[in-house]
């Protein structure tokens, strides 16, 4: 009865109700001993819920507990033990322990091969999980090999030759990492179609995010924005774990969209999108795009500042003397804008400055600035005496 409740709770987790599922499974586990028959299955499912919620430490704790409970119960089914070993290996990888993860994956692979199950559905899970672990360890090519292996087995076993949704999504992520954006988009679009059909909100959010990033890599910003708007609506509708993979994927894709939009927006409109946000991802993206707009705005206003400086210097202050502070300040700001904010590093520049420029605090342009900027500065220095 307890294991049945755990399975029912896990079904809720697949519908995006992870917190509710975790509470019910914990309630079942509180009434079971570690060596009870049903404890193994409940601990395994609880670890999977923790993985989906972004709780890496919890996933490792429950996966390790499931394997220990299996051994304590006196079971001898090598196939079941190999499955638990795969879960434990993946949990090690999520906790930054690639060596332990690789050793456990190899142990599970050898067990499946001894049992003649190297082409089974559990072998698909083995290679898919191994691929994710290798990708997390910074080995995209090795990860792609595992994903391809899992895809071949899954396609041969499926009546329609379809590859599982999660495998399509993970394969697309690695292909994008390797710069194969068209193939990545194809894999993510397959995952997106499957997610729409299955009705899993978390999987749909991840697929929307993955597809949107691929579209952005291919300069299709408008299409990506449509998908991310749909993902944002889903995020508002459900109670999704803030640290879950679905939420984090959507935030990352949204930040990527903002950067792409800022790169193509007019300078005068960039600051209008700088709204406060409690999200660290959104805040970082907002700072980046606003800073970009600020530098561009100053660059565009540099010629106007130079003209204003010249006009004020010529007008004087009514006593036959030029208005030096205003003229010098505006010119300096104009040059600073022309250098895109880098004129604050004036130490080396001031050492190369002429006495006239040192007198009025005008930093000379760097050697990378056009000759005209140097000529403008010299003209103004001469006007100021």
CSV table of N, CA and C in Angstrom, one decimal, residues 5 28 36 59 63 73 110 117 148 163 184 195 206 228 259 263 269 275 291 298 311 326 358 362:
chain,number,residue,atom,x,y,z
A,5,UNK,N,1.2,4.4,-2.9
A,5,UNK,CA,1.0,5.8,-2.6
A,5,UNK,C,2.2,6.6,-3.2
A,28,UNK,N,4.9,8.7,3.7
A,28,UNK,CA,5.0,7.2,3.6
A,28,UNK,C,6.2,6.6,4.2
A,36,UNK,N,12.3,-2.4,4.9
A,36,UNK,CA,11.0,-2.9,4.3
A,36,UNK,C,11.0,-3.0,2.8
A,59,UNK,N,18.8,14.4,-3.6
A,59,UNK,CA,18.8,13.3,-4.5
A,59,UNK,C,19.8,12.3,-4.2
A,63,UNK,N,19.0,8.5,-3.1
A,63,UNK,CA,19.5,7.4,-4.0
A,63,UNK,C,20.4,6.5,-3.2
A,73,UNK,N,17.6,-5.3,2.7
A,73,UNK,CA,16.4,-6.2,2.6
A,73,UNK,C,16.7,-7.6,2.2
A,110,UNK,N,28.2,-2.7,-16.8
A,110,UNK,CA,28.8,-4.1,-16.8
A,110,UNK,C,27.7,-5.0,-16.3
A,117,UNK,N,21.1,-7.4,-21.0
A,117,UNK,CA,20.1,-6.4,-21.1
A,117,UNK,C,20.7,-5.1,-21.6
A,148,UNK,N,23.7,9.5,-28.4
A,148,UNK,CA,23.4,8.8,-29.6
A,148,UNK,C,23.2,7.3,-29.4
A,163,UNK,N,12.1,8.8,-30.1
A,163,UNK,CA,13.1,8.9,-29.0
A,163,UNK,C,12.4,9.6,-27.9
A,184,UNK,N,20.6,21.1,-33.3
A,184,UNK,CA,20.1,21.3,-32.0
A,184,UNK,C,18.6,21.8,-32.0
A,195,UNK,N,6.3,17.3,-25.7
A,195,UNK,CA,5.9,18.0,-24.5
A,195,UNK,C,4.5,18.5,-24.6
A,206,UNK,N,10.8,23.5,-20.2
A,206,UNK,CA,12.2,23.2,-20.7
A,206,UNK,C,12.3,23.2,-22.2
A,228,UNK,N,9.0,32.1,-25.6
A,228,UNK,CA,9.3,32.5,-24.2
A,228,UNK,C,8.1,33.2,-23.5
A,259,UNK,N,19.3,40.0,-24.0
A,259,UNK,CA,20.6,40.5,-24.5
A,259,UNK,C,20.5,40.6,-26.0
A,263,UNK,N,20.9,44.2,-28.1
A,263,UNK,CA,21.9,44.4,-29.2
A,263,UNK,C,21.3,45.1,-30.4
A,269,UNK,N,15.6,53.8,-26.5
A,269,UNK,CA,14.6,52.9,-25.9
A,269,UNK,C,15.1,51.9,-25.0
A,275,UNK,N,13.5,47.5,-15.8
A,275,UNK,CA,12.5,47.5,-14.7
A,275,UNK,C,13.1,46.7,-13.5
A,291,UNK,N,23.5,48.8,-19.2
A,291,UNK,CA,24.9,49.3,-19.4
A,291,UNK,C,25.2,49.5,-20.8
A,298,UNK,N,26.0,57.4,-24.8
A,298,UNK,CA,27.1,58.4,-24.7
A,298,UNK,C,27.9,58.5,-26.0
A,311,UNK,N,30.8,76.0,-28.6
A,311,UNK,CA,30.0,77.2,-28.5
A,311,UNK,C,30.1,77.9,-27.2
A,326,UNK,N,33.1,74.9,-17.8
A,326,UNK,CA,32.0,74.3,-18.6
A,326,UNK,C,32.5,73.7,-19.9
A,358,UNK,N,47.2,69.2,-19.5
A,358,UNK,CA,47.3,69.0,-18.0
A,358,UNK,C,46.7,70.2,-17.3
A,362,UNK,N,42.3,68.0,-19.4
A,362,UNK,CA,41.8,67.3,-20.6
A,362,UNK,C,42.7,66.1,-20.9
